[in-house]
Coordinates of C-alpha atoms in Angstrom, one line a residue:
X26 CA 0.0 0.0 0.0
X27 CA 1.3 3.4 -1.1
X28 CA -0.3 6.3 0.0
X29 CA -0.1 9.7 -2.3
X30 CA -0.2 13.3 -0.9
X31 CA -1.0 16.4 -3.1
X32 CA -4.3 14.7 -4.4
X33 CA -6.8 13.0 -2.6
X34 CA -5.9 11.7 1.1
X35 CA -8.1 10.1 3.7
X36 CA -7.6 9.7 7.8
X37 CA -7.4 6.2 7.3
X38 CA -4.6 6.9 4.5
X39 CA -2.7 9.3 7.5
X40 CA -3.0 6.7 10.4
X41 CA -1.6 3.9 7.8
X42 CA 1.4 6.4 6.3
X43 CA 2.1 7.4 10.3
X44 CA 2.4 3.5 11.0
X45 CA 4.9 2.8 8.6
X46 CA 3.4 2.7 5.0
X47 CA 5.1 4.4 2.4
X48 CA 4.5 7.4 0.6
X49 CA 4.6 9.5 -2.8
X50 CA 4.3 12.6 -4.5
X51 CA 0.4 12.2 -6.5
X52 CA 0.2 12.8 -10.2
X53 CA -0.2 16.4 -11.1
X54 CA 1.4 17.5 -7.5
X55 CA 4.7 18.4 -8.7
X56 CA 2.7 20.8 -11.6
X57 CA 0.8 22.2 -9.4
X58 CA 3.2 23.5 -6.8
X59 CA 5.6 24.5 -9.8
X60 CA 2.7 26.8 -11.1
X61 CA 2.0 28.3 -7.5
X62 CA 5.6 28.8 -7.5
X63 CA 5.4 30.6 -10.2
X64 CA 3.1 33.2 -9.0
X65 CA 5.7 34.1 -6.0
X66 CA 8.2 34.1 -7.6
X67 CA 6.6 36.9 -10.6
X68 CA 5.8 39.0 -7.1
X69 CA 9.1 39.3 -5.9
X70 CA 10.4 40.4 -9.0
X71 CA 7.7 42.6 -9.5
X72 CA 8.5 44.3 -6.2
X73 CA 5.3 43.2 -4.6
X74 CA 4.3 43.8 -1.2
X75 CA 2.8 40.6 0.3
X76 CA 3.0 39.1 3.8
X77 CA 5.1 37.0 4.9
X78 CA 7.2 36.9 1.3
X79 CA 8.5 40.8 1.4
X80 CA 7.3 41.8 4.9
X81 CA 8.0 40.5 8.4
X82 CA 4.9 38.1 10.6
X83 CA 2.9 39.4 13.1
X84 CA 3.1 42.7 14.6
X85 CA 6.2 43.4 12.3
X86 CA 3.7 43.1 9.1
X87 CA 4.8 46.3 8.4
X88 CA 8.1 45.9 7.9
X89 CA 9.2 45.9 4.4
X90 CA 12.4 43.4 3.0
X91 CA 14.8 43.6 0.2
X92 CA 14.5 40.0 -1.7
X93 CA 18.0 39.0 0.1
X94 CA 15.9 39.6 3.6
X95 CA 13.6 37.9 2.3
X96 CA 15.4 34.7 2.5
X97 CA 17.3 35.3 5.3
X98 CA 13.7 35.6 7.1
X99 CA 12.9 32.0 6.3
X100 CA 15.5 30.8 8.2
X101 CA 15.0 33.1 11.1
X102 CA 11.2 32.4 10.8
X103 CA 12.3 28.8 12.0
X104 CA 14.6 29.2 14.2
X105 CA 13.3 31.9 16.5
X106 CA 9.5 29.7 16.4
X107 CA 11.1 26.4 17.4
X108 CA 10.1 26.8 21.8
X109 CA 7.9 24.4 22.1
X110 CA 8.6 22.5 25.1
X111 CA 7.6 19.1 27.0
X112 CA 8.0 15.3 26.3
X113 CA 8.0 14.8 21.8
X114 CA 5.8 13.8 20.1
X115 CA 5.0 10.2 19.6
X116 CA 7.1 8.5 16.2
X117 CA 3.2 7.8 15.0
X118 CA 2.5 11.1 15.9
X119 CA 5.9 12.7 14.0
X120 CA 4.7 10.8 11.1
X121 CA 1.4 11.8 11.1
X122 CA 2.2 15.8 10.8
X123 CA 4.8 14.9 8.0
X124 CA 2.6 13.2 6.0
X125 CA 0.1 15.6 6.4
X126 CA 2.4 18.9 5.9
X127 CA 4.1 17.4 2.9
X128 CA 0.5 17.2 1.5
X129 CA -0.8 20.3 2.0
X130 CA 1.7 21.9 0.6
X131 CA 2.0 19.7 -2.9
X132 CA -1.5 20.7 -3.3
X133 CA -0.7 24.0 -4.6
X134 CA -2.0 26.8 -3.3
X135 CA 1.5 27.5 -1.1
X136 CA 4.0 28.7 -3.7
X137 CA 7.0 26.5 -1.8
X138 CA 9.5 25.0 -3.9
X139 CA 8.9 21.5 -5.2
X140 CA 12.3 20.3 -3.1
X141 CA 10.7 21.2 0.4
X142 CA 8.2 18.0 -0.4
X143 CA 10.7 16.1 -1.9
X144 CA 12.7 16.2 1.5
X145 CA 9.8 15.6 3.5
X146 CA 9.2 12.5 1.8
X147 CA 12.9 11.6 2.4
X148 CA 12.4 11.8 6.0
X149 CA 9.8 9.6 6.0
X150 CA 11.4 7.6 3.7
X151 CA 14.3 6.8 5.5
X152 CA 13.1 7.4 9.2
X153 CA 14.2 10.4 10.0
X154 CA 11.8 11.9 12.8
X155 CA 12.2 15.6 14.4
X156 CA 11.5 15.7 17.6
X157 CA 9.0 17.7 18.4
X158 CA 8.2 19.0 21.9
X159 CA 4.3 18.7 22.5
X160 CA 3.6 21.8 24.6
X161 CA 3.4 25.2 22.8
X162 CA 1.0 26.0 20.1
X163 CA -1.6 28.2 20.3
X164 CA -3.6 26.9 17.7
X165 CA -4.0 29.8 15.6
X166 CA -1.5 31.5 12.9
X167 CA -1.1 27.5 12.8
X168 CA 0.5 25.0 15.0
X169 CA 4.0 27.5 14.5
X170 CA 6.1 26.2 17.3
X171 CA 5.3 22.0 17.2
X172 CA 5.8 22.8 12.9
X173 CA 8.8 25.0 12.9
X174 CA 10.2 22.0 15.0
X175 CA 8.8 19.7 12.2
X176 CA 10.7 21.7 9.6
X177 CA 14.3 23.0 11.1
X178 CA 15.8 19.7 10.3
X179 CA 15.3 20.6 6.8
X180 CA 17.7 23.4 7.1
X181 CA 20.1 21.1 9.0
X182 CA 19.0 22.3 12.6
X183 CA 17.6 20.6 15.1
X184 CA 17.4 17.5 17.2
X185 CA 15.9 14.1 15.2
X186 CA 15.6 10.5 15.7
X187 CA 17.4 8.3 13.0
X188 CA 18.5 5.1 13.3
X189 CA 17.4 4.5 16.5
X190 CA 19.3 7.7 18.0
X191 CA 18.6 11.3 19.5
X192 CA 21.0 12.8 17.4
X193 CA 21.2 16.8 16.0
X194 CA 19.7 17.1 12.3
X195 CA 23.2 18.2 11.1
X196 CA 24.6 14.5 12.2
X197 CA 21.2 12.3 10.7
X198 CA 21.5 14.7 7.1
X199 CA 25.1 14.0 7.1
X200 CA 24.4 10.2 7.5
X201 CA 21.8 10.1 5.2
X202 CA 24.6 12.1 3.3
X203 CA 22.2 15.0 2.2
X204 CA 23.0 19.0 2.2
X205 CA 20.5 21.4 4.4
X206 CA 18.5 23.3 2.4
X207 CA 18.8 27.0 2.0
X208 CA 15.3 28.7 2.2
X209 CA 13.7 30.9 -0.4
X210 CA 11.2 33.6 0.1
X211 CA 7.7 31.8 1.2
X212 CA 9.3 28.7 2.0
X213 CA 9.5 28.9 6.0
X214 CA 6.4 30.7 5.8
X215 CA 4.5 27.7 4.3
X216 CA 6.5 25.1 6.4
X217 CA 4.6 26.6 10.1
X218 CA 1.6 27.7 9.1
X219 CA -1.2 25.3 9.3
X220 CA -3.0 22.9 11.7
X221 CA -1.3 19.7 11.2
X222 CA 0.0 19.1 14.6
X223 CA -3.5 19.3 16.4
X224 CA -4.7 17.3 13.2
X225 CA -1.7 14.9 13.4
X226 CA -2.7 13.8 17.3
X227 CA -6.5 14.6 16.4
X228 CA -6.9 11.9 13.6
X229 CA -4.3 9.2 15.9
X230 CA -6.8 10.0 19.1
X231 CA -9.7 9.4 16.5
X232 CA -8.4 6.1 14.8
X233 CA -8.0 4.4 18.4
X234 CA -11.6 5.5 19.6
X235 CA -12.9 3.9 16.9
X236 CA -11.3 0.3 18.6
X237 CA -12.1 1.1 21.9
X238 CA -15.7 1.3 21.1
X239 CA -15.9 -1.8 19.8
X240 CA -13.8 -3.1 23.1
X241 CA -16.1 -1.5 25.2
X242 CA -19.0 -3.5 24.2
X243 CA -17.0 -6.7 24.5
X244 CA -16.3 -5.7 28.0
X245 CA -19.7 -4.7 28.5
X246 CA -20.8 -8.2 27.1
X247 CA -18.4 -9.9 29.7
X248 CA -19.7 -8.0 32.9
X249 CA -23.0 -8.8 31.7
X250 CA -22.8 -12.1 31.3
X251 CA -20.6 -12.1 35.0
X252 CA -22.9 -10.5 36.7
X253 CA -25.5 -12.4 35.4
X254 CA -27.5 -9.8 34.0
X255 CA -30.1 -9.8 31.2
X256 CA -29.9 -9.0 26.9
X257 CA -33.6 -8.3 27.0
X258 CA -32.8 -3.8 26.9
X259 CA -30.1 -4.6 23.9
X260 CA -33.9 -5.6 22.1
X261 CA -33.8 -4.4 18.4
X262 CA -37.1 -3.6 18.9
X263 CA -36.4 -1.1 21.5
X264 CA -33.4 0.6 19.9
X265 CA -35.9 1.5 16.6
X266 CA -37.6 3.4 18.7
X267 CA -34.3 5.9 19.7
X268 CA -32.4 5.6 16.2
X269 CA -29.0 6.9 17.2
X270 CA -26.6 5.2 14.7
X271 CA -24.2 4.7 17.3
X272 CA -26.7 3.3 19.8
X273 CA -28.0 0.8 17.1
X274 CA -24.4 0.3 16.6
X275 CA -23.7 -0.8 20.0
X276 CA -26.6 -2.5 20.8
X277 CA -26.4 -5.0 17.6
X278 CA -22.8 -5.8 19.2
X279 CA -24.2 -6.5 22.0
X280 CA -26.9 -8.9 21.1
X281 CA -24.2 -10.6 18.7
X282 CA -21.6 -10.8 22.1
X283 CA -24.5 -12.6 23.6
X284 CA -25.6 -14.3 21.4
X285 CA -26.0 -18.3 22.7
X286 CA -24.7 -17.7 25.9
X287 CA -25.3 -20.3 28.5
X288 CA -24.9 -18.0 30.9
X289 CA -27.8 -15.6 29.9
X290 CA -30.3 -18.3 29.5
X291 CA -29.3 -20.2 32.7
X292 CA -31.2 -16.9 34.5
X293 CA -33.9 -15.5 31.7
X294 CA -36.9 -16.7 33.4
X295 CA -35.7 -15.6 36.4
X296 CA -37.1 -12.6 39.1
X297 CA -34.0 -12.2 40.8
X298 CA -34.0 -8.7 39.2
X299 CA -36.6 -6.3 37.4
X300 CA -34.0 -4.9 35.7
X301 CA -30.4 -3.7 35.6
X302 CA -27.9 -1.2 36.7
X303 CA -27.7 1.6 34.7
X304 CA -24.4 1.0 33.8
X305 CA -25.3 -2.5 31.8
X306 CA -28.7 -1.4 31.1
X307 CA -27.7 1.8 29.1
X308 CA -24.2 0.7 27.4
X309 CA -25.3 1.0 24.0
X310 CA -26.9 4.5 24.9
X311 CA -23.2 5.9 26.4
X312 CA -21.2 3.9 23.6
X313 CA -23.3 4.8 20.8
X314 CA -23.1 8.2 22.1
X315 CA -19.2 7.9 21.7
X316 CA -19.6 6.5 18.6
X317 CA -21.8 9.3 17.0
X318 CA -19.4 11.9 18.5
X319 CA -16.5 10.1 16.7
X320 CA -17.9 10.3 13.5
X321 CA -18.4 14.2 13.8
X322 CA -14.7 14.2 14.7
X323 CA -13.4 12.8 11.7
X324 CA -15.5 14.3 9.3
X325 CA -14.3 17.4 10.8
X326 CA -10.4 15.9 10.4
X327 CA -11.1 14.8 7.0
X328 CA -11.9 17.6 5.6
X329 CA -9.2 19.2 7.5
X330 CA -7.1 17.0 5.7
X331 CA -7.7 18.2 2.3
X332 CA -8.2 21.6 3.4
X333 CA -5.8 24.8 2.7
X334 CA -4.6 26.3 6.0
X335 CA -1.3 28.2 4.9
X336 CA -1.0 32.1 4.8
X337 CA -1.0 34.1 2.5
X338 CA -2.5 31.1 0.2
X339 CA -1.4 31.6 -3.4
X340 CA -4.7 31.4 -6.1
X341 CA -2.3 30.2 -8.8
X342 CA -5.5 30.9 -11.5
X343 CA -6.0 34.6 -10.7
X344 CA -2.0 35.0 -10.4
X345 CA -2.9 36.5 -6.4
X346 CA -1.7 35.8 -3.4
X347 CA -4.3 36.5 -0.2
X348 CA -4.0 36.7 3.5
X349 CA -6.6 35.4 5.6
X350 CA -7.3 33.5 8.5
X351 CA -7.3 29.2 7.2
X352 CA -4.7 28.6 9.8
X353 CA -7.1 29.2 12.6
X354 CA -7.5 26.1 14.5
X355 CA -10.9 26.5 15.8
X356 CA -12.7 23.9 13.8
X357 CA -10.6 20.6 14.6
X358 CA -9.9 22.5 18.6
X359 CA -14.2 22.2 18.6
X360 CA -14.6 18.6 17.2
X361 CA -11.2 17.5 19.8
X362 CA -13.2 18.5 22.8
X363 CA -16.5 16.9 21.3
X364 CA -14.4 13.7 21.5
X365 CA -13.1 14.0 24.8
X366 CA -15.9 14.9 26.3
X367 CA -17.3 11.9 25.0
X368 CA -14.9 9.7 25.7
X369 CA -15.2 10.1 29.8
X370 CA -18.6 8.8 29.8
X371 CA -17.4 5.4 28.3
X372 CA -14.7 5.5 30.5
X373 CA -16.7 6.0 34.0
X374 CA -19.8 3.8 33.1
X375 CA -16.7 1.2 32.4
X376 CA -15.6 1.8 36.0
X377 CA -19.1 1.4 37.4
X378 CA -19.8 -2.1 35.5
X379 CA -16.3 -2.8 36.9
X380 CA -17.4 -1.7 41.0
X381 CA -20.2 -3.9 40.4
X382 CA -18.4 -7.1 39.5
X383 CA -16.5 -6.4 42.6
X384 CA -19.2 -5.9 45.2
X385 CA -20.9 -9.0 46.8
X386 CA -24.1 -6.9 47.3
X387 CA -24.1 -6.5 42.8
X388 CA -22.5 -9.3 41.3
X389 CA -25.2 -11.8 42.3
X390 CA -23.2 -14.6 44.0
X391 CA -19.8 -14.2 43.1
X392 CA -17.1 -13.7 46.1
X393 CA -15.7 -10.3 47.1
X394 CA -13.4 -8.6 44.9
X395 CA -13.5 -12.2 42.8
X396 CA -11.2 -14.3 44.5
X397 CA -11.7 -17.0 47.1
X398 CA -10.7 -16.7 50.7
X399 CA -11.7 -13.1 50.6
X400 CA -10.0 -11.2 53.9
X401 CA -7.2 -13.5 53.0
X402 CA -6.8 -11.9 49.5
X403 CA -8.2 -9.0 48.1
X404 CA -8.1 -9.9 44.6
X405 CA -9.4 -7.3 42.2
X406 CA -10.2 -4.5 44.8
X407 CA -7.1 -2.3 43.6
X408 CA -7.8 -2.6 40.0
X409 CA -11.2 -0.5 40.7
X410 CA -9.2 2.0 42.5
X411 CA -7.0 2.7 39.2
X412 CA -9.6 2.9 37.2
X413 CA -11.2 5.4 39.5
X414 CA -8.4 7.8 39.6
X415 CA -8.3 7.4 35.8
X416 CA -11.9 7.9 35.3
X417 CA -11.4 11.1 37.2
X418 CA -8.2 12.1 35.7
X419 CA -10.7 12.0 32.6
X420 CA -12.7 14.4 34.2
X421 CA -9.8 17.1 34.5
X422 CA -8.5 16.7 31.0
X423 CA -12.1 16.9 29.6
X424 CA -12.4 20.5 30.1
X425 CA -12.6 22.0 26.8
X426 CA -9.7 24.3 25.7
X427 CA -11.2 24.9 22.5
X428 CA -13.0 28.0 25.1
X429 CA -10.2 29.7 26.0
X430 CA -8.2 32.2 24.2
X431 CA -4.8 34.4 24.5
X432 CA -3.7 37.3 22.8
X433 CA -0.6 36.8 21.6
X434 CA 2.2 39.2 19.0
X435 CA 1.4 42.2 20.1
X436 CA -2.5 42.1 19.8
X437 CA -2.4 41.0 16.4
X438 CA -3.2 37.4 17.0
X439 CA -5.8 38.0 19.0
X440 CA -7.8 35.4 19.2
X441 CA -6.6 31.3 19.4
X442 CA -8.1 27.7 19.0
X443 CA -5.7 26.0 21.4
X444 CA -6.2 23.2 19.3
X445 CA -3.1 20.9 20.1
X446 CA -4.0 21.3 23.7
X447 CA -7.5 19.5 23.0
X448 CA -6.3 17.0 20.6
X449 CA -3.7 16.4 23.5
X450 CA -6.2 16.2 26.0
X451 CA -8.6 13.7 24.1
X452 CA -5.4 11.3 23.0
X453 CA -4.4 11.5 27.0
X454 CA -8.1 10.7 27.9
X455 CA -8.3 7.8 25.2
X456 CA -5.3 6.6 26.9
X457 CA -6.9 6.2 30.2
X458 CA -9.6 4.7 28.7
X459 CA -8.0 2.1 27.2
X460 CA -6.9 1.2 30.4
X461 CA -10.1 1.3 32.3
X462 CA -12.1 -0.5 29.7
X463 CA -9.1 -3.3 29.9
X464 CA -9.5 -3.2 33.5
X465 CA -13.1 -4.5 33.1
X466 CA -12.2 -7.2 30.8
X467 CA -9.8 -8.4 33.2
X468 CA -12.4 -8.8 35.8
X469 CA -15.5 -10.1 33.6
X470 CA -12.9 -12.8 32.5
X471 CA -12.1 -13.6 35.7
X472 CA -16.0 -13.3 36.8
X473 CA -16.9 -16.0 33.5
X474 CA -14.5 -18.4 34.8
X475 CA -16.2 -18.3 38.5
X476 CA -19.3 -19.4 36.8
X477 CA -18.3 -21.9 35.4
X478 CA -19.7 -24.8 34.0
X479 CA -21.9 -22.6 32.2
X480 CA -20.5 -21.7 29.2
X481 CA -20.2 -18.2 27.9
X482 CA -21.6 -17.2 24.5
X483 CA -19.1 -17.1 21.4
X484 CA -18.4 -13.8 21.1
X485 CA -17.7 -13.0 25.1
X486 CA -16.0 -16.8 24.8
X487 CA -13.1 -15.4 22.8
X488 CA -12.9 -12.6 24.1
X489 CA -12.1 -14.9 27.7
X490 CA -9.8 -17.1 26.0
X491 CA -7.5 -14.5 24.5
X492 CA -7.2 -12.7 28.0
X493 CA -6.6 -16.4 29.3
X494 CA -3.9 -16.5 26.8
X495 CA -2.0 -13.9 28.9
X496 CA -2.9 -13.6 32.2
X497 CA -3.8 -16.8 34.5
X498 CA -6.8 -17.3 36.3
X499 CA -6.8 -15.3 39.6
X500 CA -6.7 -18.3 42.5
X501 CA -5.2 -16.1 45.1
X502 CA -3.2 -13.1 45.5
X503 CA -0.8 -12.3 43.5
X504 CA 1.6 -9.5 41.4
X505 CA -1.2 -8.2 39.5
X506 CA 0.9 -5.1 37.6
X507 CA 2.3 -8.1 34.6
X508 CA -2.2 -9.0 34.4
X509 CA -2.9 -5.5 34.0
X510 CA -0.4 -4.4 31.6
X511 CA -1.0 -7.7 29.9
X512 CA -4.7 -6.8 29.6
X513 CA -3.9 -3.4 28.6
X514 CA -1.7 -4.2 25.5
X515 CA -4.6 -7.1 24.4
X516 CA -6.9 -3.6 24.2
X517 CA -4.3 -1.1 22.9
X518 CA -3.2 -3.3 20.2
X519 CA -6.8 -3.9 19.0
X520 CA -6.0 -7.9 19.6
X521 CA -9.1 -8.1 21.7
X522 CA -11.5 -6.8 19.1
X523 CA -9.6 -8.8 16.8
X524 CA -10.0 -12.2 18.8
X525 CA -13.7 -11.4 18.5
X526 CA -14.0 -10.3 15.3
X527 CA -12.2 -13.2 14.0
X528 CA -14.8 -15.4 16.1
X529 CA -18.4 -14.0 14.9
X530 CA -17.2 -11.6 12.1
X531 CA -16.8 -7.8 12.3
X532 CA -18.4 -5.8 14.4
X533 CA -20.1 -2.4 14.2

């Protein structure tokens, strides 16, 4: 699979190039850009005053440049807009905002020089990832200081990773035996302006929402069948009557997870409840509600993707070059809270299924915290106190930053997205979620085996027997940090869904 910028690019073709795949120039990219070129280039000589290209950024719009200025800005530009600061960047991540830059500007509305892409793809190419510090970006003007990180390596500054080393940009070029590039008017312009490091952790943050959705029904299955609970509010026939696409979504995987359990039947006819906790009762309501969410997020993203966020932006057909304001982040910062936001309610109704497994007074005849000799052991008690604390770490990192703004440069950015900070926040919070909703399965496995000999259904049944393939049945106490990583990684990975999937086929 090769996936081409400068034409037609999907998220799912940025979250397979930022996992490895390779990439190339479109057909018609190189044209384009050369004919945007064109247009700066017939500005300069003509004397032109245009931002950016023949003036200084910001508050210093006003200053004119002589052409040799001009190019000694570019350099500057990147230099003095690399502060970003705190941990880099994930390689994915890195990826991801290459990809994504390198496309943007082959589609040709720009004016860079054709070589800029060219050594963009290299990088990815060969491996060679800036680091770029995470904190930093205001989200509007673009994502300038996570971007100008992106692109000083270009110019032989820098720090990178290459071969499996932190080394300085200089070294890795010198490796890879390639000169730095020297910078023409426009060029460092282009290179910072633009939204692809909040879109870069946005459409990651998305892509693993869209597994944990489909693990969080698993899990949901499990505890339901644990706890002995009924299918009867998954009902088809009840979900008609709400049609949420996600809810319908959720629902028909739970009826599927269930379907033939032993389990479930051993207790239909019976009294011993009316009806349900909340928290198993209205999973496909809370998931489906994640689910919808999720796809408002990425089609916000994707048509972020193919969307021109530069400034000025060249209009190659009416030989112009205009400022205005595509850079600002506000969209994608709006659509990154959504997701957060609705990513915490899947996390804490996972935590409350997973109190209730635990509590002798909920889970319907199985043992304290779900080992025997309780007193002796405490089994799973701890795990619901981690999942607690992440649930309301969630809480925290669910306020939306898209709502807050800070002047910056003098007044004349005046008003900013903070988009990286809430594409941050949602990856952090789909993080913890992971975790929480792995936390569960742990548990509900652990809670099939105790009622045992009835036989789970086939869908929660694989989903058992691949977290039996790593962690042990829970006999009394022991290490549990090795089960919960273990059970973690089987989530993370997506090898839980895909244990499941490959049982009773895909799932919505």
């Amino acid at each position: 699979m090769t996936i081409q910028i400068g034409g037609s690019l999907s998220a799912g073709d940025v979250v397979a190039a930022a996992k490895g795949e390779p990439v190339e120039l479109a057909p018609g990219a190189l044209e384009r850009m050369t004919t945007a070129r064109g247009v700066v280039e017939r500005k300069l000589a003509a004397g032109a005053t245009v931002y950016g290209v023949t003036t200084g950024f910001g508050a210093l719009a006003n200053v004119h440049l002589t052409p040799e200025q001009a190019r000694e800005l570019q350099h500057g530009l990147l230099r003095s807009h690399a502060v970003a600061v705190g941990e880099p960047l994930s390689a994915a991540e890195v990826r991801a905002m290459l990809v994504l830059r390198a496309h943007v500007l082959a589609l040709g509305h720009s004016g860079v020089r054709p070589v800029l892409v060219d050594r963009l793809l290299q990088f990815l190419e060969r491996g060679l990832l800036p680091i770029v510090p995470q904190q930093g970006s205001l989200g509007a003007s673009g994502d300038l200081a996570p971007l100008a990180h992106l692109a000083l390596p270009l110019i032989g500054e820098g720090e990178v990773s290459y071969d499996g080393e932190r080394m300085s940009a200089a070294d890795a070029l010198a490796r890879m035996g390639l000169e730095p590039l020297q910078l023409e008017a426009k060029d460092g312009l282009a290179l910072i302006n633009g939204t692809q490091a909040m879109l870069a952790v946005g459409l990651l943050a998305s892509d693993r929402t869209r597994v944990l959705a489909k693990a969080a029904d698993i899990a949901a299955a499990m505890t339901v069948e644990g706890i002995l609970g009924t299918d009867r509010a998954f009902d088809d026939r009840l979900q008609k009557l709400r049609p949420h696409p996600g809810q319908a979504a959720s629902a028909a995987n739970l009826r599927r997870l269930l379907d033939g359990s032993e389990i479930v039947a051993s207790h239909r006819e019976s009294e011993h409840l009316v009806q349900d906790a909340y928290s198993l009762r209205c999973a496909p309501q809370v998931h489906g509600a994640l689910r919808d969410v999720r796809d408002f997020s990425e089609g916000v993203l994707e048509r972020e993707i193919g969307s021109i966020t530069d400034n000025p932006i060249v209009l190659p057909e009416d030989d112009e070059i205009v400022s205005g304001g595509n850079f600002h982040g506000q969209p994608v910062a709006i659509a990154m809270d959504a997701l957060a936001a609705a990513l915490v309610p899947a996390a804490s109704i996972s935590e409350r299924r997973l109190y209730r497994l635990l509590d002798a007074n909920t889970n319907n005849g199985l043992p304290p915290f779900l080992v025997p000799s309780s007193g002796l052991n405490s089994g799973y008690m701890l795990v619901q106190y981690t999942a607690a604390s992440l649930v309301s770490e969630c809480k925290t990192l669910a306020h939306p930053a898209s709502v807050d703004s800070i002047p910056s440069s003098a007044g004349q950015e005046d008003h900013v997205s903070m988009g990286v900070t809430a594409a941050r926040h949602a990856r952090d919070i789909v993080t913890n979620a992971e975790v929480v909703i792995a936390l569960e399965a742990l548990a509900a496995a652990q809670a099939l085996d105790l009622r045992a000999p009835l036989r789970p259904a086939e869908g929660t049944g694989a989903a058992h027997e691949v977290v039996r393939a790593v962690v042990p049945i829970l006999s009394h106490d022991r290490a549990l940090k090795p089960d919960v990583d273990a059970a973690v990684e089987l989530v993370r990975s997506g090898r839980l869904v895909e244990a499941v999937e490959a049982s009773i086929g895909p799932l919505a």
